[in-house]
XYZ file of C-alpha atoms in Angstrom:
447
model
C 88.378 127.181 126.455
C 86.206 124.060 126.331
C 87.077 121.038 128.439
C 86.410 117.810 126.586
C 85.693 114.507 128.333
C 88.537 112.000 128.323
C 86.636 109.634 126.015
C 86.068 112.398 123.446
C 89.752 113.348 123.489
C 90.643 109.711 122.938
C 88.317 109.393 119.947
C 89.791 112.527 118.386
C 93.316 111.243 119.051
C 92.570 107.925 117.333
C 91.266 109.705 114.229
C 94.218 112.096 114.126
C 96.742 109.284 114.652
C 95.304 107.729 111.504
C 95.787 110.950 109.539
C 92.294 112.486 109.800
C 90.869 115.739 111.181
C 88.314 115.608 113.981
C 86.365 118.261 115.908
C 83.489 118.285 118.377
C 80.579 120.055 116.756
C 77.093 121.467 117.200
C 75.096 121.547 120.407
C 77.926 120.427 122.669
C 80.036 123.398 121.532
C 77.099 125.784 121.962
C 76.274 124.510 125.443
C 79.909 124.523 126.560
C 80.345 128.148 125.482
C 77.214 129.003 127.475
C 78.554 127.268 130.583
C 75.970 124.488 130.320
C 76.674 120.765 130.599
C 76.248 119.154 127.151
C 73.815 116.239 126.930
C 76.081 114.489 124.445
C 79.233 115.048 122.422
C 79.096 114.786 118.628
C 82.250 114.597 116.550
C 82.775 115.419 112.880
C 85.752 114.215 110.906
C 87.421 114.223 107.518
C 87.534 110.402 107.692
C 85.100 108.599 105.386
C 82.791 105.981 106.951
C 84.924 103.012 105.867
C 88.011 104.780 107.192
C 86.249 105.371 110.513
C 85.400 101.678 110.736
C 89.072 100.861 110.270
C 90.136 103.407 112.900
C 87.724 101.959 115.465
C 88.002 98.289 114.600
C 88.816 97.535 118.249
C 85.579 99.143 119.506
C 81.888 98.302 119.176
C 80.568 100.225 116.174
C 76.916 100.840 115.335
C 76.238 101.849 111.738
C 73.753 104.520 112.787
C 73.485 106.215 109.407
C 76.218 104.880 107.188
C 74.573 106.326 104.067
C 74.817 109.799 105.574
C 78.277 109.240 107.021
C 77.374 108.672 110.666
C 78.687 105.918 112.932
C 78.171 105.466 116.660
C 81.248 104.357 118.607
C 80.843 102.819 122.057
C 83.655 103.888 124.350
C 83.666 103.548 128.134
C 80.078 102.272 127.839
C 78.982 105.576 126.271
C 77.758 106.134 122.679
C 79.415 108.852 120.601
C 78.207 109.825 117.129
C 80.949 110.559 114.603
C 80.005 111.947 111.190
C 82.042 112.531 108.068
C 82.245 116.134 106.814
C 79.530 116.337 104.189
C 77.538 118.552 101.852
C 73.826 117.792 101.705
C 71.898 117.400 98.468
C 68.200 118.163 97.921
C 65.645 117.411 100.653
C 62.704 116.072 98.642
C 60.974 114.662 101.753
C 61.515 117.805 103.825
C 63.475 115.822 106.356
C 66.648 114.137 105.133
C 68.885 114.907 102.143
C 68.328 112.629 99.159
C 72.060 112.199 98.895
C 75.164 113.541 100.597
C 78.599 114.319 99.238
C 81.495 113.724 101.558
C 84.002 116.563 101.713
C 87.339 117.339 103.301
C 86.186 120.846 104.286
C 84.986 121.463 107.828
C 83.579 124.850 106.799
C 81.516 123.260 104.050
C 80.119 120.839 106.608
C 79.222 123.631 109.027
C 77.493 125.534 106.205
C 74.755 122.880 105.942
C 73.654 123.239 109.584
C 70.505 124.940 110.805
C 71.459 127.845 113.081
C 74.682 129.744 113.580
C 74.861 128.776 117.246
C 74.860 125.122 116.154
C 77.405 125.648 113.362
C 80.551 125.866 115.478
C 83.288 123.261 115.948
C 86.080 122.959 118.489
C 89.425 121.214 118.811
C 91.647 121.368 121.913
C 94.629 122.573 119.851
C 92.982 124.391 116.928
C 90.414 126.122 119.151
C 87.015 127.355 118.031
C 86.012 127.233 114.370
C 83.154 129.694 113.853
C 82.745 130.733 110.201
C 79.120 131.940 110.635
C 79.505 134.064 113.790
C 77.697 131.697 116.116
C 79.656 132.992 119.094
C 78.479 136.521 118.307
C 74.860 135.307 118.199
C 75.362 133.550 121.533
C 76.495 136.843 123.045
C 73.520 138.635 121.497
C 71.209 135.793 122.525
C 69.942 135.372 118.958
C 68.649 132.454 116.887
C 69.703 132.973 113.252
C 69.776 130.559 110.349
C 73.007 129.715 108.589
C 72.733 131.254 105.130
C 69.238 131.884 103.760
C 66.522 131.134 106.312
C 63.868 130.096 103.781
C 66.289 127.610 102.218
C 67.134 126.132 105.619
C 63.426 125.678 106.446
C 62.647 124.266 103.000
C 65.349 121.649 103.544
C 63.832 120.525 106.828
C 60.659 122.236 108.036
C 61.157 120.848 111.535
C 63.736 123.625 111.864
C 60.744 125.974 112.255
C 59.835 124.154 115.466
C 63.488 123.933 116.476
C 63.848 127.708 116.122
C 61.031 128.484 118.548
C 62.053 125.595 120.810
C 65.597 126.997 121.130
C 64.147 130.465 121.719
C 62.185 129.005 124.639
C 64.894 126.778 126.069
C 67.704 129.328 125.795
C 65.507 132.430 126.256
C 66.879 133.862 122.987
C 65.267 136.098 120.363
C 64.823 134.996 116.754
C 66.624 137.222 114.235
C 64.346 139.230 111.931
C 64.881 137.428 108.611
C 64.708 134.051 110.330
C 61.466 135.062 112.084
C 59.953 136.284 108.798
C 60.851 132.981 107.142
C 58.894 131.121 109.833
C 55.653 132.593 108.470
C 56.567 132.030 104.828
C 57.446 128.383 105.403
C 54.699 127.378 107.858
C 52.828 125.172 105.336
C 55.950 123.013 105.049
C 55.304 121.746 108.581
C 52.571 119.586 107.072
C 55.345 117.370 105.689
C 56.712 116.659 109.160
C 55.607 113.677 111.220
C 53.447 114.268 114.274
C 56.022 112.594 116.502
C 58.825 114.977 115.510
C 56.579 118.026 116.002
C 55.434 116.718 119.390
C 58.995 116.325 120.664
C 59.864 119.930 119.800
C 56.569 121.242 121.207
C 57.181 119.467 124.515
C 60.670 120.957 124.798
C 59.267 124.391 124.003
C 56.589 124.123 126.696
C 59.166 123.110 129.311
C 61.582 125.901 128.405
C 61.927 128.932 130.700
C 60.952 131.256 127.830
C 57.798 129.359 126.857
C 55.345 132.130 127.757
C 57.139 134.753 125.653
C 57.663 132.402 122.697
C 54.069 131.139 122.683
C 52.871 134.735 122.673
C 55.257 135.969 119.970
C 55.031 132.999 117.611
C 51.460 131.946 118.171
C 50.957 131.552 114.407
C 53.261 128.513 114.521
C 51.228 127.010 117.367
C 48.007 127.699 115.447
C 49.402 125.742 112.502
C 50.252 122.624 114.493
C 47.297 122.965 116.916
C 44.561 124.862 115.052
C 42.187 124.229 117.961
C 44.197 126.808 119.941
C 43.573 129.686 117.531
C 40.100 130.494 118.882
C 41.687 131.308 122.256
C 43.995 134.007 120.909
C 41.905 137.168 121.175
C 38.880 135.959 123.115
C 37.893 138.531 125.742
C 36.415 136.548 128.631
C 34.183 139.457 129.707
C 34.258 138.279 133.266
C 35.488 140.203 136.333
C 37.444 137.167 137.511
C 39.647 137.375 134.418
C 41.880 140.195 133.216
C 43.377 138.328 130.245
C 42.166 136.836 126.998
C 41.830 133.053 127.128
C 45.192 132.726 125.338
C 47.059 135.104 127.639
C 45.497 133.430 130.662
C 46.688 130.092 129.281
C 50.232 131.400 128.821
C 50.311 132.699 132.388
C 49.100 129.317 133.623
C 51.845 127.564 131.643
C 54.413 129.893 133.228
C 53.070 129.422 136.773
C 52.785 125.640 136.812
C 55.641 123.429 137.962
C 58.004 122.336 135.203
C 56.843 118.796 134.518
C 55.569 117.850 131.081
C 52.114 116.633 132.157
C 51.500 119.857 134.091
C 52.737 122.053 131.247
C 50.450 120.195 128.839
C 47.504 120.338 131.229
C 48.003 124.083 131.691
C 48.189 124.565 127.922
C 44.987 122.605 127.259
C 42.928 123.373 130.363
C 40.831 126.157 128.773
C 41.042 125.233 125.095
C 37.298 124.471 125.222
C 36.342 127.944 126.463
C 35.738 129.509 123.036
C 33.319 126.745 122.106
C 31.397 126.933 125.374
C 31.143 130.694 125.903
C 27.725 132.186 126.548
C 26.760 135.714 127.528
C 24.590 136.315 130.572
C 21.934 138.997 130.884
C 24.416 140.891 133.030
C 26.832 141.102 130.110
C 29.270 138.656 131.672
C 30.863 135.812 129.806
C 30.172 132.313 131.135
C 31.876 129.040 130.269
C 29.673 126.350 131.734
C 31.225 122.872 131.608
C 34.053 124.144 129.431
C 36.366 121.650 131.115
C 34.528 118.786 129.371
C 34.952 120.349 125.931
C 38.566 121.130 126.836
C 39.091 117.477 127.715
C 37.671 116.358 124.365
C 39.761 118.816 122.352
C 42.919 118.016 124.321
C 42.376 114.322 123.707
C 41.955 114.865 119.956
C 45.108 116.985 119.741
C 47.182 114.581 121.816
C 45.977 111.633 119.754
C 46.915 113.459 116.556
C 50.371 114.311 117.915
C 50.887 110.683 118.963
C 51.283 111.159 122.718
C 51.641 107.960 124.683
C 48.481 106.706 126.362
C 49.672 107.296 129.926
C 50.512 110.962 129.309
C 47.321 111.479 127.354
C 45.174 109.955 130.102
C 46.794 111.953 132.898
C 46.587 115.260 131.035
C 42.957 114.817 129.987
C 42.006 113.802 133.531
C 43.585 116.972 134.925
C 41.874 119.085 132.269
C 38.484 117.491 133.022
C 38.804 117.945 136.781
C 40.323 121.433 136.883
C 36.965 123.098 137.496
C 36.742 121.667 141.022
C 36.643 124.322 143.743
C 38.752 123.073 146.642
C 37.599 123.527 150.223
C 39.398 122.743 153.493
C 37.165 119.709 153.956
C 38.486 116.222 154.869
C 35.469 114.640 153.214
C 36.286 116.324 149.890
C 39.911 115.284 150.267
C 38.947 111.636 150.820
C 36.523 111.699 147.887
C 39.110 113.086 145.499
C 41.822 110.759 146.762
C 39.423 107.874 146.171
C 38.630 109.052 142.645
C 42.014 110.291 141.466
C 44.639 108.775 143.723
C 47.328 110.762 145.514
C 49.615 111.384 142.523
C 46.939 112.829 140.242
C 45.369 114.848 143.052
C 48.746 116.447 143.804
C 49.054 117.348 140.115
C 45.534 118.763 140.084
C 46.347 120.962 143.087
C 49.374 122.339 141.226
C 47.266 123.007 138.136
C 44.652 124.809 140.232
C 47.330 127.020 141.803
C 48.532 128.020 138.340
C 44.990 128.549 137.044
C 43.962 130.809 139.931
C 47.227 132.774 139.921
C 46.569 133.569 136.267
C 43.203 135.214 136.947
C 42.249 138.666 138.241
C 44.537 139.258 141.259
C 41.742 141.138 143.025
C 39.929 137.822 143.585
C 42.756 135.321 143.893
C 43.828 135.602 147.535
C 40.840 133.745 148.983
C 40.976 131.016 146.337
C 44.705 130.526 146.778
C 44.182 130.293 150.549
C 41.500 127.627 150.013
C 43.799 125.604 147.756
C 46.601 125.822 150.329
C 44.227 124.779 153.116
C 42.914 121.885 151.026
C 46.451 120.740 150.287
C 47.174 120.690 154.022
C 44.013 118.645 154.615
C 45.202 116.137 152.010
C 48.493 115.895 153.881
C 46.612 115.263 157.126
C 44.359 112.605 155.595
C 47.382 110.786 154.222
C 49.414 111.158 157.408
C 46.532 109.798 159.477
C 46.126 106.955 156.974
C 42.431 107.733 156.693
C 40.553 105.341 154.478
C 39.903 106.469 150.910
C 40.541 103.272 148.943
C 39.746 99.584 149.252
C 43.318 98.772 150.219
C 42.894 100.886 153.355
C 39.572 99.340 154.377
C 39.499 96.964 157.345
C 37.063 94.605 155.626
C 38.313 92.414 152.775
C 36.811 90.281 150.072
C 37.764 87.119 151.956
C 35.635 88.346 154.877
C 32.624 88.578 152.590
C 33.346 85.103 151.245
C 33.240 83.802 154.802
C 29.800 85.426 155.183
C 28.550 83.379 152.250
C 28.811 85.969 149.496
C 29.717 84.044 146.322
C 32.898 84.861 144.442
C 32.157 87.420 141.746
C 31.124 91.022 141.106
C 28.814 91.103 144.134
C 31.845 91.258 146.431
C 33.131 94.335 144.620
C 29.748 96.032 144.793
C 29.498 95.487 148.547
C 33.049 96.656 149.231
C 32.629 99.799 147.127
C 29.325 100.621 148.804
C 30.995 100.300 152.210
C 33.973 102.377 151.050
C 31.668 105.186 149.925
C 30.121 105.337 153.405
C 33.575 105.384 155.021
C 34.786 108.174 152.736
C 31.642 110.189 153.469
C 32.206 109.741 157.207
C 28.974 107.803 157.674
C 30.741 104.628 158.749
C 33.959 104.148 160.756
C 36.748 102.124 159.187
C 36.502 99.432 161.860
C 36.158 95.714 161.281
C 33.068 95.202 163.442
C 31.192 98.215 162.074
C 31.988 97.214 158.510
C 31.014 93.591 159.144
C 27.678 94.622 160.632
C 27.006 96.983 157.723
C 27.907 94.259 155.207
C 25.593 91.760 156.893
C 22.785 94.310 156.816
C 23.384 94.891 153.093
C 23.368 91.182 152.382
C 20.195 90.656 154.407
C 18.324 93.528 152.791
C 19.898 93.057 149.348
C 20.762 96.738 149.297
C 23.932 96.393 147.302
């Protein structure tokens, strides 16, 4: 039994009152059967687009995809997509059908969908319509294509990414023939826009099954991010590591908190290790300044996948800085707060936790304790409102103006020089001490 929202029931009633069939369909049915709250409710109907427009003439209607039979109806300030039953033609662009044929058959409409768990429909009176055994696959926790897997992927190669994304989000397995078709159809992903691939990759990374899926279907990741392939089987040959670079990365992804920037930072943080590995005379592997190469590679990948600038900047900053060894030292805390700000430093601490927890457990206790102690020091610095930025400093630009310093970059240079001394603990954050130090700088021109 699925409970439909009042607005959805009303939309179905309007269509039926006008002589048409209507069912909720797809992800909302899947999620409801799993006991999850659907993100949205999609409706399919036997009504043709023009008939739908007549049925909903009293409501705001957005012609979302009239050519493909989809309208968006605004009801109770919420958008609901309603699509005519259809049969898809060829997909020459690997994304959308060149043409669609409207049909009166719900089963024919469900037959065009990607996976069995998304090819179910429901009506409060008629119940569940499940011609492709999607409910069975839900019970077995299986992702399986409707019909022939290769054909489904050839129609829209993004379904390759959707398959592994669903496996991660739902913690399902991919059925054997569907999994085999992933490999066969991988080159088709080259037809798909970077933006669409990025969206699915992000959802995969944030899914609870990400570690297992990244390990099992790494060939898909290598296709969309070839820079990652060198990590796969690289033995680090270092006593601090018990995993290959790839397996260490997957553990870090699983350990980090579930926010996108942290998941991305964990994924990219060691991507530069293969290109920076050297072997010492002791037979140990070393990765000097690998975080800088990792930053460069991460930036290239994120640019290619069209990440927004804010996300890209935050992730690459975390990747660049992740080699810092934290100590329970207020001076270090003030320095890093000054350089990164509180928000990014908190993220970096979380990344470091995940990084260390993914190394050889024999050596992690002390490093974890240092990270915890450093985090507490950061809390203390913030609680005590210790000075680590110009906005906390007791001397202002207007004070320097009153001392005769001309408006311009010289004021900034003096203030930053004073701030550095305060952060280092060489100068108290007191107005008189700062004023005296500023006057001395001005007099000696040591700016």
